[in-house]
Short mmCIF file of C-alpha atoms in Angstrom, two decimals:
data_model
loop_
_atom_site.label_atom_id
_atom_site.label_comp_id
_atom_site.label_asym_id
_atom_site.label_seq_id
_atom_site.Cartn_x
_atom_site.Cartn_y
_atom_site.Cartn_z
CA UNK O 1 -0.01 -0.17 0.11
CA UNK O 2 2.84 2.26 -0.48
CA UNK O 3 0.82 4.24 -3.32
CA UNK O 4 -2.35 4.56 -1.07
CA UNK O 5 -3.78 8.00 -1.01
CA UNK O 6 -4.97 9.92 1.86
CA UNK O 7 -8.11 8.65 3.21
CA UNK O 8 -7.60 5.07 1.99
CA UNK O 9 -9.97 4.10 -0.75
CA UNK O 10 -12.20 6.97 -0.46
CA UNK O 11 -9.12 9.25 -1.36
CA UNK O 12 -8.26 6.52 -4.16
CA UNK O 13 -11.56 6.97 -5.88
CA UNK O 14 -11.27 11.14 -5.84
CA UNK O 15 -7.88 11.09 -7.08
CA UNK O 16 -9.17 8.65 -10.11
CA UNK O 17 -12.11 11.08 -11.01
CA UNK O 18 -9.74 13.48 -11.77
CA UNK O 19 -6.67 11.38 -12.69
CA UNK O 20 -8.17 8.59 -14.63
CA UNK O 21 -6.63 5.39 -14.25
CA UNK O 22 -5.12 5.41 -10.73
CA UNK O 23 -4.69 2.71 -8.70
CA UNK O 24 -3.16 2.30 -5.71
CA UNK O 25 -1.62 -0.60 -6.52
CA UNK O 26 -0.04 0.59 -9.74
CA UNK O 27 1.10 3.89 -7.57
CA UNK O 28 2.79 1.73 -5.33
CA UNK O 29 4.74 0.05 -8.01
CA UNK O 30 5.84 3.38 -9.40
CA UNK O 31 6.78 4.47 -6.05
CA UNK O 32 9.51 1.70 -5.71
CA UNK O 33 10.49 1.63 -9.60
CA UNK O 34 10.46 5.09 -10.36
CA UNK O 35 10.09 7.49 -7.13
CA UNK O 36 12.67 6.15 -4.24
CA UNK O 37 16.28 6.57 -4.33
CA UNK O 38 16.12 9.95 -6.12
CA UNK O 39 14.08 8.36 -9.03
CA UNK O 40 16.41 5.36 -9.43
CA UNK O 41 13.92 2.54 -7.88
CA UNK O 42 14.56 -0.13 -5.12
CA UNK O 43 15.62 -2.71 -8.22
CA UNK O 44 13.21 -4.91 -6.62
CA UNK O 45 12.94 -8.72 -8.03
CA UNK O 46 9.81 -9.54 -9.98
CA UNK O 47 8.09 -11.74 -7.22
CA UNK O 48 8.07 -8.99 -5.14
CA UNK O 49 6.82 -6.47 -7.22
CA UNK O 50 4.43 -8.92 -8.58
CA UNK O 51 3.35 -9.06 -4.97
CA UNK O 52 2.86 -5.06 -4.46
CA UNK O 53 0.99 -5.00 -7.95
CA UNK O 54 -1.37 -7.60 -7.62
CA UNK O 55 -2.48 -7.92 -4.12
CA UNK O 56 -5.97 -5.77 -4.59
CA UNK O 57 -8.81 -7.77 -4.92
CA UNK O 58 -12.14 -7.40 -6.59
CA UNK O 59 -15.01 -7.27 -4.93
CA UNK O 60 -15.97 -11.08 -6.39
CA UNK O 61 -13.77 -13.28 -4.16
CA UNK O 62 -11.41 -12.64 -1.35
CA UNK O 63 -9.49 -15.66 -2.99
CA UNK O 64 -8.16 -13.60 -5.60
CA UNK O 65 -9.05 -15.81 -8.49
CA UNK O 66 -10.08 -13.15 -10.96
CA UNK O 67 -8.18 -11.69 -13.72
CA UNK O 68 -4.98 -10.41 -12.87
CA UNK O 69 -3.75 -13.02 -10.40
CA UNK O 70 -0.46 -13.16 -8.84
CA UNK O 71 2.15 -15.00 -11.45
CA UNK O 72 4.33 -16.39 -8.35
CA UNK O 73 3.35 -18.27 -5.28
CA UNK O 74 4.89 -15.66 -3.18
CA UNK O 75 3.02 -13.08 -4.37
CA UNK O 76 -0.56 -14.99 -4.13
CA UNK O 77 0.64 -15.38 -0.29
CA UNK O 78 0.55 -11.61 -0.12
CA UNK O 79 -2.80 -11.32 -1.82
CA UNK O 80 -4.63 -13.69 0.36
CA UNK O 81 -3.08 -12.52 3.39
CA UNK O 82 -4.20 -8.94 3.08
CA UNK O 83 -8.00 -10.22 2.59
CA UNK O 84 -7.54 -12.37 6.09
CA UNK O 85 -6.41 -9.14 7.68
CA UNK O 86 -8.60 -6.92 6.44
CA UNK O 87 -11.85 -8.72 6.75
CA UNK O 88 -11.13 -9.56 10.33
CA UNK O 89 -9.86 -6.29 11.61
CA UNK O 90 -12.56 -4.58 9.43
CA UNK O 91 -15.39 -6.42 11.72
CA UNK O 92 -13.59 -5.81 14.64
CA UNK O 93 -13.58 -1.80 14.11
CA UNK O 94 -17.04 -2.23 13.09
CA UNK O 95 -18.01 -3.87 15.73
CA UNK O 96 -16.32 -1.38 18.15
CA UNK O 97 -18.09 1.48 16.19
CA UNK O 98 -21.51 -0.08 16.63
CA UNK O 99 -21.87 -0.30 12.80
CA UNK O 100 -23.07 -3.34 13.06
CA UNK O 101 -23.79 -5.97 16.07
CA UNK O 102 -21.88 -9.27 16.71
CA UNK O 103 -25.06 -11.02 16.22
CA UNK O 104 -25.44 -9.95 12.87
CA UNK O 105 -22.25 -11.41 11.32
CA UNK O 106 -23.55 -13.95 8.85
CA UNK O 107 -24.16 -17.51 10.63
CA UNK O 108 -22.22 -19.29 8.03
CA UNK O 109 -19.06 -17.12 8.87
CA UNK O 110 -19.17 -17.73 12.51
CA UNK O 111 -20.00 -21.76 12.35
CA UNK O 112 -17.24 -22.11 9.47
CA UNK O 113 -14.47 -19.60 10.60
CA UNK O 114 -15.37 -19.32 14.33
CA UNK O 115 -16.96 -16.80 16.83
CA UNK O 116 -13.96 -14.78 17.89
CA UNK O 117 -11.18 -12.71 16.02
CA UNK O 118 -8.34 -15.25 17.02
CA UNK O 119 -10.26 -18.51 16.04
CA UNK O 120 -11.18 -16.66 12.73
CA UNK O 121 -7.60 -15.81 11.78
CA UNK O 122 -6.50 -19.24 13.12
CA UNK O 123 -9.01 -21.15 11.35
CA UNK O 124 -8.02 -19.09 7.45
CA UNK O 125 -4.42 -19.36 7.99
CA UNK O 126 -4.48 -23.12 8.76
CA UNK O 127 -6.67 -23.66 5.97
CA UNK O 128 -4.73 -21.82 3.59
CA UNK O 129 -1.55 -24.10 4.50
CA UNK O 130 -3.49 -27.40 4.46
CA UNK O 131 -5.57 -26.59 1.06
CA UNK O 132 -2.14 -25.12 -0.78
CA UNK O 133 0.66 -27.23 0.44
CA UNK O 134 -0.25 -30.27 -2.01
CA UNK O 135 -0.76 -28.15 -4.71
CA UNK O 136 2.87 -26.13 -4.43
CA UNK O 137 4.73 -28.94 -6.87
CA UNK O 138 2.31 -28.33 -9.42
CA UNK O 139 2.61 -24.54 -9.81
CA UNK O 140 2.82 -22.97 -13.27
CA UNK O 141 3.01 -19.09 -13.65
CA UNK O 142 -0.19 -17.69 -13.24
CA UNK O 143 -1.95 -20.41 -11.90
CA UNK O 144 -3.80 -20.12 -8.37
CA UNK O 145 -2.20 -22.60 -5.67
CA UNK O 146 -2.38 -20.47 -2.96
CA UNK O 147 -6.18 -20.81 -1.76
CA UNK O 148 -8.93 -21.71 0.68
CA UNK O 149 -11.15 -25.17 0.53
CA UNK O 150 -14.16 -24.44 -0.62
CA UNK O 151 -16.01 -24.27 2.82
CA UNK O 152 -13.65 -21.94 4.01
CA UNK O 153 -13.48 -19.83 0.59
CA UNK O 154 -17.60 -19.42 0.70
CA UNK O 155 -17.27 -18.31 4.72
CA UNK O 156 -15.27 -15.95 4.02
CA UNK O 157 -16.58 -14.77 0.92
CA UNK O 158 -19.94 -14.30 3.18
CA UNK O 159 -18.21 -12.24 5.53
CA UNK O 160 -16.61 -10.02 2.75
CA UNK O 161 -20.16 -9.50 1.64
CA UNK O 162 -21.29 -8.40 4.73
CA UNK O 163 -18.52 -6.01 5.27
CA UNK O 164 -19.51 -4.40 1.82
CA UNK O 165 -23.01 -3.91 2.39
CA UNK O 166 -23.13 -2.78 6.07
CA UNK O 167 -19.97 -0.98 6.40
CA UNK O 168 -17.80 0.00 3.17
CA UNK O 169 -20.81 1.03 1.16
CA UNK O 170 -22.50 2.92 3.77
CA UNK O 171 -19.59 5.20 4.89
CA UNK O 172 -19.05 5.85 1.16
CA UNK O 173 -22.32 7.68 1.18
CA UNK O 174 -21.37 10.02 4.38
CA UNK O 175 -20.79 13.55 4.39
CA UNK O 176 -17.26 12.94 5.86
CA UNK O 177 -16.48 10.66 3.14
CA UNK O 178 -17.32 13.66 0.73
CA UNK O 179 -15.48 16.03 2.46
CA UNK O 180 -12.59 13.95 1.94
CA UNK O 181 -13.00 13.18 -1.51
CA UNK O 182 -13.36 16.71 -2.43
CA UNK O 183 -10.07 17.60 -0.23
CA UNK O 184 -8.28 15.24 -2.17
CA UNK O 185 -9.46 16.32 -5.63
CA UNK O 186 -8.43 20.27 -4.53
CA UNK O 187 -5.22 19.32 -3.41
CA UNK O 188 -4.70 17.38 -6.86
CA UNK O 189 -6.08 20.35 -9.04
CA UNK O 190 -3.79 23.04 -6.72
CA UNK O 191 -0.59 20.73 -7.27
CA UNK O 192 -1.17 20.51 -10.99
CA UNK O 193 -1.57 24.18 -11.17
CA UNK O 194 1.13 24.96 -8.94
CA UNK O 195 3.73 22.20 -9.77
CA UNK O 196 6.77 24.73 -8.54
CA UNK O 197 5.38 23.92 -4.92
CA UNK O 198 5.90 20.15 -5.79
CA UNK O 199 8.79 18.91 -3.54
CA UNK O 200 11.96 17.73 -5.36
CA UNK O 201 11.63 14.00 -5.11
CA UNK O 202 8.37 14.09 -7.18
CA UNK O 203 9.34 16.97 -9.29
CA UNK O 204 12.06 15.77 -10.84
CA UNK O 205 9.81 13.83 -13.16
CA UNK O 206 8.12 16.68 -14.42
CA UNK O 207 9.80 16.86 -17.73
CA UNK O 208 9.07 13.26 -18.19
CA UNK O 209 5.63 12.76 -17.11
CA UNK O 210 3.83 16.16 -16.78
CA UNK O 211 2.09 18.05 -14.35
CA UNK O 212 -0.96 15.80 -13.67
CA UNK O 213 1.45 12.80 -13.02
CA UNK O 214 3.55 14.87 -10.63
CA UNK O 215 0.91 16.02 -8.89
CA UNK O 216 -0.86 12.84 -8.33
CA UNK O 217 2.14 11.25 -6.96
CA UNK O 218 2.72 14.09 -4.73
CA UNK O 219 -0.72 13.68 -3.37
CA UNK O 220 -0.94 10.03 -2.96
CA UNK O 221 2.13 10.21 -1.02
CA UNK O 222 0.30 12.08 1.57
CA UNK O 223 -0.81 10.86 5.36
CA UNK O 224 -4.53 11.84 6.42
CA UNK O 225 -3.04 14.64 8.68
CA UNK O 226 -0.48 15.78 6.21
CA UNK O 227 -3.14 16.14 3.57
CA UNK O 228 -5.19 17.95 6.15
CA UNK O 229 -2.51 20.40 6.72
CA UNK O 230 -1.73 21.26 3.03
CA UNK O 231 -5.22 21.88 2.62
CA UNK O 232 -5.60 24.33 5.64
CA UNK O 233 -2.24 26.24 4.45
CA UNK O 234 -3.30 26.40 0.84
CA UNK O 235 -7.33 27.25 1.10
CA UNK O 236 -7.95 28.49 4.51
CA UNK O 237 -7.16 31.94 5.40
CA UNK O 238 -4.53 32.60 7.85
CA UNK O 239 -6.22 35.12 9.92
CA UNK O 240 -8.85 32.26 10.48
CA UNK O 241 -6.55 29.59 11.47
CA UNK O 242 -5.10 31.81 13.84
CA UNK O 243 -8.50 32.53 15.34
CA UNK O 244 -9.21 28.99 15.36
#
């Protein structure tokens, strides 16, 4: 996630709306290939680069059997591990935030994966190991060998679908989300119009890649807090900042 924007997927959608084609996984690869080490890149191996590029999953399945699957077993491990982590941590966060109740979680997910955070992580990890180990000797580039058993995959997908319906999609419709989207877009627009204000580590690509690409690089590199501070510096009158 080196290329992820401020405000996560909300920021990614916002930036893609004004800079079409932006994807955080592709931006992550750009960071390690084109931006790091004064533009020389990190000279990473192809399996590492593959894992960075293809870790994101479509909504269809947590197991990632869709088009664009990783070409190496190592990268497939990264992809499925990302899925295991986020469905469990996001569920816990949603319950703590009061967005969902524990008793609303799909029964198939609880019965197959477990009723606690630790039980679910343990079940998913063990299942991947037990299911994938016999397949490794038959690996060919592009073949999915790191995978869940079918019952566990169905349970994990049920949990993921529940999170999309009850957590991710409702969050996308909030006023806070709309504000974050507009903030990211306004920062992009500002730096595309004022490329001389972009730090040198990004500005060195201006001649080859143009102002919009460089503005996207800079905005995508920001943390939430830094994006807010840049926005305030650019758009909030200093008088009001002092009063606040």
